[in-house]
Amino acid sequence: MAVRSFQLQVNGSERALEAEENTPLLYVLRNDCDLRGTRFGCGIGQCGTCHVLLDGVSVPACDTPVWAAEGKAVVTVEGLGGGAGLHPLQQAFIDHDALQCGYCTPGQLCSAAGLMNEGQAHGVDDIRELMSGNVCRCGAYPQI
């Protein structure tokens, strides 16, 4: 596959890069943008570890090709607070000890932010159901 140029808006900054079209967004963020917060989990978009926001919607970065992010706003855990410090979700995770090893935390945070953006959660049961695609191998679900 041929390498081509892409313009991405990542955490509010324009990024020019070159990659093969089907390169997973996860690899571009980690390797080309040096944003290491987004983590590799399963590689097939099922565990939630690599979730980022694409135009406000939570997506698996391991299963999203870089071409699909072109012209859209990409937000990683590093950009979640918008440059104004911690996002309220990040502070809540700290305040409520919602992490153990922290490996899944960036994906959990981006998924939760996407959930808030979508406005579909109307109670605790909705949140549990809608966040069920995010796997925490430590089992910190009650705090999350």
JSON list of C-alpha atoms in Angstrom, two decimals:
[
{"chain": "A", "resi": 1, "resn": "MET", "atom": "CA", "xyz": [0.00, 0.00, 0.00]},
{"chain": "A", "resi": 2, "resn": "ALA", "atom": "CA", "xyz": [1.26, 3.47, -0.83]},
{"chain": "A", "resi": 3, "resn": "VAL", "atom": "CA", "xyz": [2.22, 6.04, 1.77]},
{"chain": "A", "resi": 4, "resn": "ARG", "atom": "CA", "xyz": [0.38, 9.35, 1.56]},
{"chain": "A", "resi": 5, "resn": "SER", "atom": "CA", "xyz": [0.17, 12.61, 3.47]},
{"chain": "A", "resi": 6, "resn": "PHE", "atom": "CA", "xyz": [-2.52, 13.27, 6.07]},
{"chain": "A", "resi": 7, "resn": "GLN", "atom": "CA", "xyz": [-3.59, 16.33, 7.99]},
{"chain": "A", "resi": 8, "resn": "LEU", "atom": "CA", "xyz": [-5.05, 15.46, 11.36]},
{"chain": "A", "resi": 9, "resn": "GLN", "atom": "CA", "xyz": [-6.40, 17.67, 14.09]},
{"chain": "A", "resi": 10, "resn": "VAL", "atom": "CA", "xyz": [-5.22, 16.02, 17.30]},
{"chain": "A", "resi": 11, "resn": "ASN", "atom": "CA", "xyz": [-6.01, 17.55, 20.68]},
{"chain": "A", "resi": 12, "resn": "GLY", "atom": "CA", "xyz": [-6.63, 20.90, 19.01]},
{"chain": "A", "resi": 13, "resn": "SER", "atom": "CA", "xyz": [-3.37, 20.98, 17.02]},
{"chain": "A", "resi": 14, "resn": "GLU", "atom": "CA", "xyz": [-2.91, 20.38, 13.31]},
{"chain": "A", "resi": 15, "resn": "ARG", "atom": "CA", "xyz": [-0.59, 17.47, 12.58]},
{"chain": "A", "resi": 16, "resn": "ALA", "atom": "CA", "xyz": [0.91, 16.73, 9.17]},
{"chain": "A", "resi": 17, "resn": "LEU", "atom": "CA", "xyz": [2.12, 13.17, 8.77]},
{"chain": "A", "resi": 18, "resn": "GLU", "atom": "CA", "xyz": [2.71, 10.43, 6.28]},
{"chain": "A", "resi": 19, "resn": "ALA", "atom": "CA", "xyz": [1.35, 6.91, 6.63]},
{"chain": "A", "resi": 20, "resn": "GLU", "atom": "CA", "xyz": [-0.26, 4.11, 4.70]},
{"chain": "A", "resi": 21, "resn": "GLU", "atom": "CA", "xyz": [-4.02, 4.71, 4.46]},
{"chain": "A", "resi": 22, "resn": "ASN", "atom": "CA", "xyz": [-4.99, 1.67, 6.50]},
{"chain": "A", "resi": 23, "resn": "THR", "atom": "CA", "xyz": [-2.50, 2.29, 9.30]},
{"chain": "A", "resi": 24, "resn": "PRO", "atom": "CA", "xyz": [-4.48, 2.12, 12.54]},
{"chain": "A", "resi": 25, "resn": "LEU", "atom": "CA", "xyz": [-5.01, 5.51, 14.15]},
{"chain": "A", "resi": 26, "resn": "LEU", "atom": "CA", "xyz": [-3.56, 4.02, 17.34]},
{"chain": "A", "resi": 27, "resn": "TYR", "atom": "CA", "xyz": [-0.13, 3.61, 15.74]},
{"chain": "A", "resi": 28, "resn": "VAL", "atom": "CA", "xyz": [-0.18, 7.08, 14.22]},
{"chain": "A", "resi": 29, "resn": "LEU", "atom": "CA", "xyz": [-1.06, 8.65, 17.58]},
{"chain": "A", "resi": 30, "resn": "ARG", "atom": "CA", "xyz": [1.59, 6.71, 19.50]},
{"chain": "A", "resi": 31, "resn": "ASN", "atom": "CA", "xyz": [4.41, 6.63, 16.96]},
{"chain": "A", "resi": 32, "resn": "ASP", "atom": "CA", "xyz": [3.99, 9.75, 14.84]},
{"chain": "A", "resi": 33, "resn": "CYS", "atom": "CA", "xyz": [2.30, 12.13, 17.30]},
{"chain": "A", "resi": 34, "resn": "ASP", "atom": "CA", "xyz": [4.20, 10.81, 20.35]},
{"chain": "A", "resi": 35, "resn": "LEU", "atom": "CA", "xyz": [0.96, 10.52, 22.35]},
{"chain": "A", "resi": 36, "resn": "ARG", "atom": "CA", "xyz": [1.52, 7.42, 24.45]},
{"chain": "A", "resi": 37, "resn": "GLY", "atom": "CA", "xyz": [-1.63, 7.63, 26.57]},
{"chain": "A", "resi": 38, "resn": "THR", "atom": "CA", "xyz": [-3.67, 5.67, 24.05]},
{"chain": "A", "resi": 39, "resn": "ARG", "atom": "CA", "xyz": [-2.83, 2.03, 24.67]},
{"chain": "A", "resi": 40, "resn": "PHE", "atom": "CA", "xyz": [-2.93, -1.20, 22.65]},
{"chain": "A", "resi": 41, "resn": "GLY", "atom": "CA", "xyz": [-5.26, -3.83, 24.07]},
{"chain": "A", "resi": 42, "resn": "CYS", "atom": "CA", "xyz": [-6.77, -6.45, 21.80]},
{"chain": "A", "resi": 43, "resn": "GLY", "atom": "CA", "xyz": [-6.06, -5.03, 18.34]},
{"chain": "A", "resi": 44, "resn": "ILE", "atom": "CA", "xyz": [-9.58, -5.82, 17.09]},
{"chain": "A", "resi": 45, "resn": "GLY", "atom": "CA", "xyz": [-11.65, -3.04, 18.68]},
{"chain": "A", "resi": 46, "resn": "GLN", "atom": "CA", "xyz": [-13.33, -5.11, 21.37]},
{"chain": "A", "resi": 47, "resn": "CYS", "atom": "CA", "xyz": [-11.66, -4.28, 24.71]},
{"chain": "A", "resi": 48, "resn": "GLY", "atom": "CA", "xyz": [-11.94, -0.47, 24.79]},
{"chain": "A", "resi": 49, "resn": "THR", "atom": "CA", "xyz": [-8.35, 0.10, 25.90]},
{"chain": "A", "resi": 50, "resn": "CYS", "atom": "CA", "xyz": [-7.46, 2.19, 22.84]},
{"chain": "A", "resi": 51, "resn": "HIS", "atom": "CA", "xyz": [-10.57, 4.37, 22.67]},
{"chain": "A", "resi": 52, "resn": "VAL", "atom": "CA", "xyz": [-10.21, 7.99, 21.60]},
{"chain": "A", "resi": 53, "resn": "LEU", "atom": "CA", "xyz": [-12.78, 10.59, 20.60]},
{"chain": "A", "resi": 54, "resn": "LEU", "atom": "CA", "xyz": [-13.39, 11.22, 16.92]},
{"chain": "A", "resi": 55, "resn": "ASP", "atom": "CA", "xyz": [-15.62, 14.29, 16.55]},
{"chain": "A", "resi": 56, "resn": "GLY", "atom": "CA", "xyz": [-16.77, 13.63, 20.12]},
{"chain": "A", "resi": 57, "resn": "VAL", "atom": "CA", "xyz": [-17.67, 9.97, 19.56]},
{"chain": "A", "resi": 58, "resn": "SER", "atom": "CA", "xyz": [-15.68, 7.22, 21.27]},
{"chain": "A", "resi": 59, "resn": "VAL", "atom": "CA", "xyz": [-13.99, 4.91, 18.74]},
{"chain": "A", "resi": 60, "resn": "PRO", "atom": "CA", "xyz": [-11.38, 2.13, 18.97]},
{"chain": "A", "resi": 61, "resn": "ALA", "atom": "CA", "xyz": [-8.15, 3.60, 17.63]},
{"chain": "A", "resi": 62, "resn": "CYS", "atom": "CA", "xyz": [-6.74, 0.12, 16.92]},
{"chain": "A", "resi": 63, "resn": "ASP", "atom": "CA", "xyz": [-9.57, -0.55, 14.47]},
{"chain": "A", "resi": 64, "resn": "THR", "atom": "CA", "xyz": [-9.91, 2.92, 12.93]},
{"chain": "A", "resi": 65, "resn": "PRO", "atom": "CA", "xyz": [-7.74, 3.57, 9.88]},
{"chain": "A", "resi": 66, "resn": "VAL", "atom": "CA", "xyz": [-5.93, 6.90, 9.79]},
{"chain": "A", "resi": 67, "resn": "TRP", "atom": "CA", "xyz": [-7.84, 7.97, 6.67]},
{"chain": "A", "resi": 68, "resn": "ALA", "atom": "CA", "xyz": [-11.08, 7.88, 8.69]},
{"chain": "A", "resi": 69, "resn": "ALA", "atom": "CA", "xyz": [-9.72, 10.54, 11.07]},
{"chain": "A", "resi": 70, "resn": "GLU", "atom": "CA", "xyz": [-8.80, 13.02, 8.36]},
{"chain": "A", "resi": 71, "resn": "GLY", "atom": "CA", "xyz": [-10.87, 16.19, 8.66]},
{"chain": "A", "resi": 72, "resn": "LYS", "atom": "CA", "xyz": [-12.19, 15.21, 12.10]},
{"chain": "A", "resi": 73, "resn": "ALA", "atom": "CA", "xyz": [-11.22, 16.27, 15.60]},
{"chain": "A", "resi": 74, "resn": "VAL", "atom": "CA", "xyz": [-9.25, 13.55, 17.37]},
{"chain": "A", "resi": 75, "resn": "VAL", "atom": "CA", "xyz": [-9.03, 13.81, 21.15]},
{"chain": "A", "resi": 76, "resn": "THR", "atom": "CA", "xyz": [-6.85, 11.48, 23.19]},
{"chain": "A", "resi": 77, "resn": "VAL", "atom": "CA", "xyz": [-6.63, 11.21, 26.97]},
{"chain": "A", "resi": 78, "resn": "GLU", "atom": "CA", "xyz": [-3.84, 13.82, 26.85]},
{"chain": "A", "resi": 79, "resn": "GLY", "atom": "CA", "xyz": [-6.22, 16.34, 25.28]},
{"chain": "A", "resi": 80, "resn": "LEU", "atom": "CA", "xyz": [-9.35, 15.47, 27.23]},
{"chain": "A", "resi": 81, "resn": "GLY", "atom": "CA", "xyz": [-9.09, 18.49, 29.51]},
{"chain": "A", "resi": 82, "resn": "GLY", "atom": "CA", "xyz": [-8.69, 20.81, 26.54]},
{"chain": "A", "resi": 83, "resn": "GLY", "atom": "CA", "xyz": [-5.53, 22.37, 27.93]},
{"chain": "A", "resi": 84, "resn": "ALA", "atom": "CA", "xyz": [-7.31, 23.70, 31.01]},
{"chain": "A", "resi": 85, "resn": "GLY", "atom": "CA", "xyz": [-6.05, 21.02, 33.38]},
{"chain": "A", "resi": 86, "resn": "LEU", "atom": "CA", "xyz": [-7.85, 17.81, 34.13]},
{"chain": "A", "resi": 87, "resn": "HIS", "atom": "CA", "xyz": [-11.23, 16.99, 32.63]},
{"chain": "A", "resi": 88, "resn": "PRO", "atom": "CA", "xyz": [-13.88, 16.46, 35.35]},
{"chain": "A", "resi": 89, "resn": "LEU", "atom": "CA", "xyz": [-13.88, 12.74, 34.49]},
{"chain": "A", "resi": 90, "resn": "GLN", "atom": "CA", "xyz": [-10.14, 12.53, 35.06]},
{"chain": "A", "resi": 91, "resn": "GLN", "atom": "CA", "xyz": [-10.53, 14.25, 38.42]},
{"chain": "A", "resi": 92, "resn": "ALA", "atom": "CA", "xyz": [-13.41, 11.92, 39.32]},
{"chain": "A", "resi": 93, "resn": "PHE", "atom": "CA", "xyz": [-11.27, 8.87, 38.52]},
{"chain": "A", "resi": 94, "resn": "ILE", "atom": "CA", "xyz": [-8.62, 10.21, 40.91]},
{"chain": "A", "resi": 95, "resn": "ASP", "atom": "CA", "xyz": [-11.10, 11.19, 43.62]},
{"chain": "A", "resi": 96, "resn": "HIS", "atom": "CA", "xyz": [-12.88, 7.81, 43.56]},
{"chain": "A", "resi": 97, "resn": "ASP", "atom": "CA", "xyz": [-9.82, 5.55, 43.07]},
{"chain": "A", "resi": 98, "resn": "ALA", "atom": "CA", "xyz": [-11.22, 4.32, 39.77]},
{"chain": "A", "resi": 99, "resn": "LEU", "atom": "CA", "xyz": [-8.00, 2.74, 38.63]},
{"chain": "A", "resi": 100, "resn": "GLN", "atom": "CA", "xyz": [-5.53, 0.16, 39.72]},
{"chain": "A", "resi": 101, "resn": "CYS", "atom": "CA", "xyz": [-2.79, -0.50, 37.19]},
{"chain": "A", "resi": 102, "resn": "GLY", "atom": "CA", "xyz": [-4.08, 2.32, 34.95]},
{"chain": "A", "resi": 103, "resn": "TYR", "atom": "CA", "xyz": [-3.56, 0.53, 31.65]},
{"chain": "A", "resi": 104, "resn": "CYS", "atom": "CA", "xyz": [-7.23, 0.72, 30.61]},
{"chain": "A", "resi": 105, "resn": "THR", "atom": "CA", "xyz": [-7.83, 4.15, 32.15]},
{"chain": "A", "resi": 106, "resn": "PRO", "atom": "CA", "xyz": [-7.25, 6.28, 29.00]},
{"chain": "A", "resi": 107, "resn": "GLY", "atom": "CA", "xyz": [-9.76, 4.19, 27.06]},
{"chain": "A", "resi": 108, "resn": "GLN", "atom": "CA", "xyz": [-12.22, 4.21, 29.96]},
{"chain": "A", "resi": 109, "resn": "LEU", "atom": "CA", "xyz": [-11.98, 8.01, 30.18]},
{"chain": "A", "resi": 110, "resn": "CYS", "atom": "CA", "xyz": [-12.44, 8.57, 26.46]},
{"chain": "A", "resi": 111, "resn": "SER", "atom": "CA", "xyz": [-15.35, 6.15, 26.36]},
{"chain": "A", "resi": 112, "resn": "ALA", "atom": "CA", "xyz": [-16.99, 7.88, 29.31]},
{"chain": "A", "resi": 113, "resn": "ALA", "atom": "CA", "xyz": [-16.47, 11.29, 27.68]},
{"chain": "A", "resi": 114, "resn": "GLY", "atom": "CA", "xyz": [-18.02, 9.98, 24.47]},
{"chain": "A", "resi": 115, "resn": "LEU", "atom": "CA", "xyz": [-20.92, 8.60, 26.46]},
{"chain": "A", "resi": 116, "resn": "MET", "atom": "CA", "xyz": [-21.48, 12.03, 28.00]},
{"chain": "A", "resi": 117, "resn": "ASN", "atom": "CA", "xyz": [-21.28, 13.69, 24.57]},
{"chain": "A", "resi": 118, "resn": "GLU", "atom": "CA", "xyz": [-23.86, 11.30, 23.14]},
{"chain": "A", "resi": 119, "resn": "GLY", "atom": "CA", "xyz": [-26.30, 11.91, 26.02]},
{"chain": "A", "resi": 120, "resn": "GLN", "atom": "CA", "xyz": [-27.65, 8.35, 26.04]},
{"chain": "A", "resi": 121, "resn": "ALA", "atom": "CA", "xyz": [-26.93, 7.47, 29.66]},
{"chain": "A", "resi": 122, "resn": "HIS", "atom": "CA", "xyz": [-29.84, 8.34, 31.90]},
{"chain": "A", "resi": 123, "resn": "GLY", "atom": "CA", "xyz": [-28.86, 6.39, 35.00]},
{"chain": "A", "resi": 124, "resn": "VAL", "atom": "CA", "xyz": [-26.40, 3.99, 36.56]},
{"chain": "A", "resi": 125, "resn": "ASP", "atom": "CA", "xyz": [-27.77, 0.97, 34.68]},
{"chain": "A", "resi": 126, "resn": "ASP", "atom": "CA", "xyz": [-27.39, 2.78, 31.35]},
{"chain": "A", "resi": 127, "resn": "ILE", "atom": "CA", "xyz": [-23.83, 3.74, 32.21]},
{"chain": "A", "resi": 128, "resn": "ARG", "atom": "CA", "xyz": [-22.95, 0.16, 33.18]},
{"chain": "A", "resi": 129, "resn": "GLU", "atom": "CA", "xyz": [-24.41, -1.17, 29.94]},
{"chain": "A", "resi": 130, "resn": "LEU", "atom": "CA", "xyz": [-22.87, 1.48, 27.68]},
{"chain": "A", "resi": 131, "resn": "MET", "atom": "CA", "xyz": [-19.43, 1.15, 29.32]},
{"chain": "A", "resi": 132, "resn": "SER", "atom": "CA", "xyz": [-19.52, -2.67, 29.25]},
{"chain": "A", "resi": 133, "resn": "GLY", "atom": "CA", "xyz": [-17.30, -2.73, 26.15]},
{"chain": "A", "resi": 134, "resn": "ASN", "atom": "CA", "xyz": [-14.37, -1.43, 28.19]},
{"chain": "A", "resi": 135, "resn": "VAL", "atom": "CA", "xyz": [-12.44, -4.23, 29.84]},
{"chain": "A", "resi": 136, "resn": "CYS", "atom": "CA", "xyz": [-10.49, -3.67, 33.06]},
{"chain": "A", "resi": 137, "resn": "ARG", "atom": "CA", "xyz": [-8.32, -6.66, 33.79]},
{"chain": "A", "resi": 138, "resn": "CYS", "atom": "CA", "xyz": [-7.76, -5.47, 37.39]},
{"chain": "A", "resi": 139, "resn": "GLY", "atom": "CA", "xyz": [-11.48, -5.49, 38.12]},
{"chain": "A", "resi": 140, "resn": "ALA", "atom": "CA", "xyz": [-11.86, -1.86, 39.26]},
{"chain": "A", "resi": 141, "resn": "TYR", "atom": "CA", "xyz": [-15.39, -1.70, 37.82]},
{"chain": "A", "resi": 142, "resn": "PRO", "atom": "CA", "xyz": [-17.22, -0.59, 40.98]},
{"chain": "A", "resi": 143, "resn": "GLN", "atom": "CA", "xyz": [-15.01, 2.51, 41.27]},
{"chain": "A", "resi": 144, "resn": "ILE", "atom": "CA", "xyz": [-15.13, 3.21, 37.54]}
]
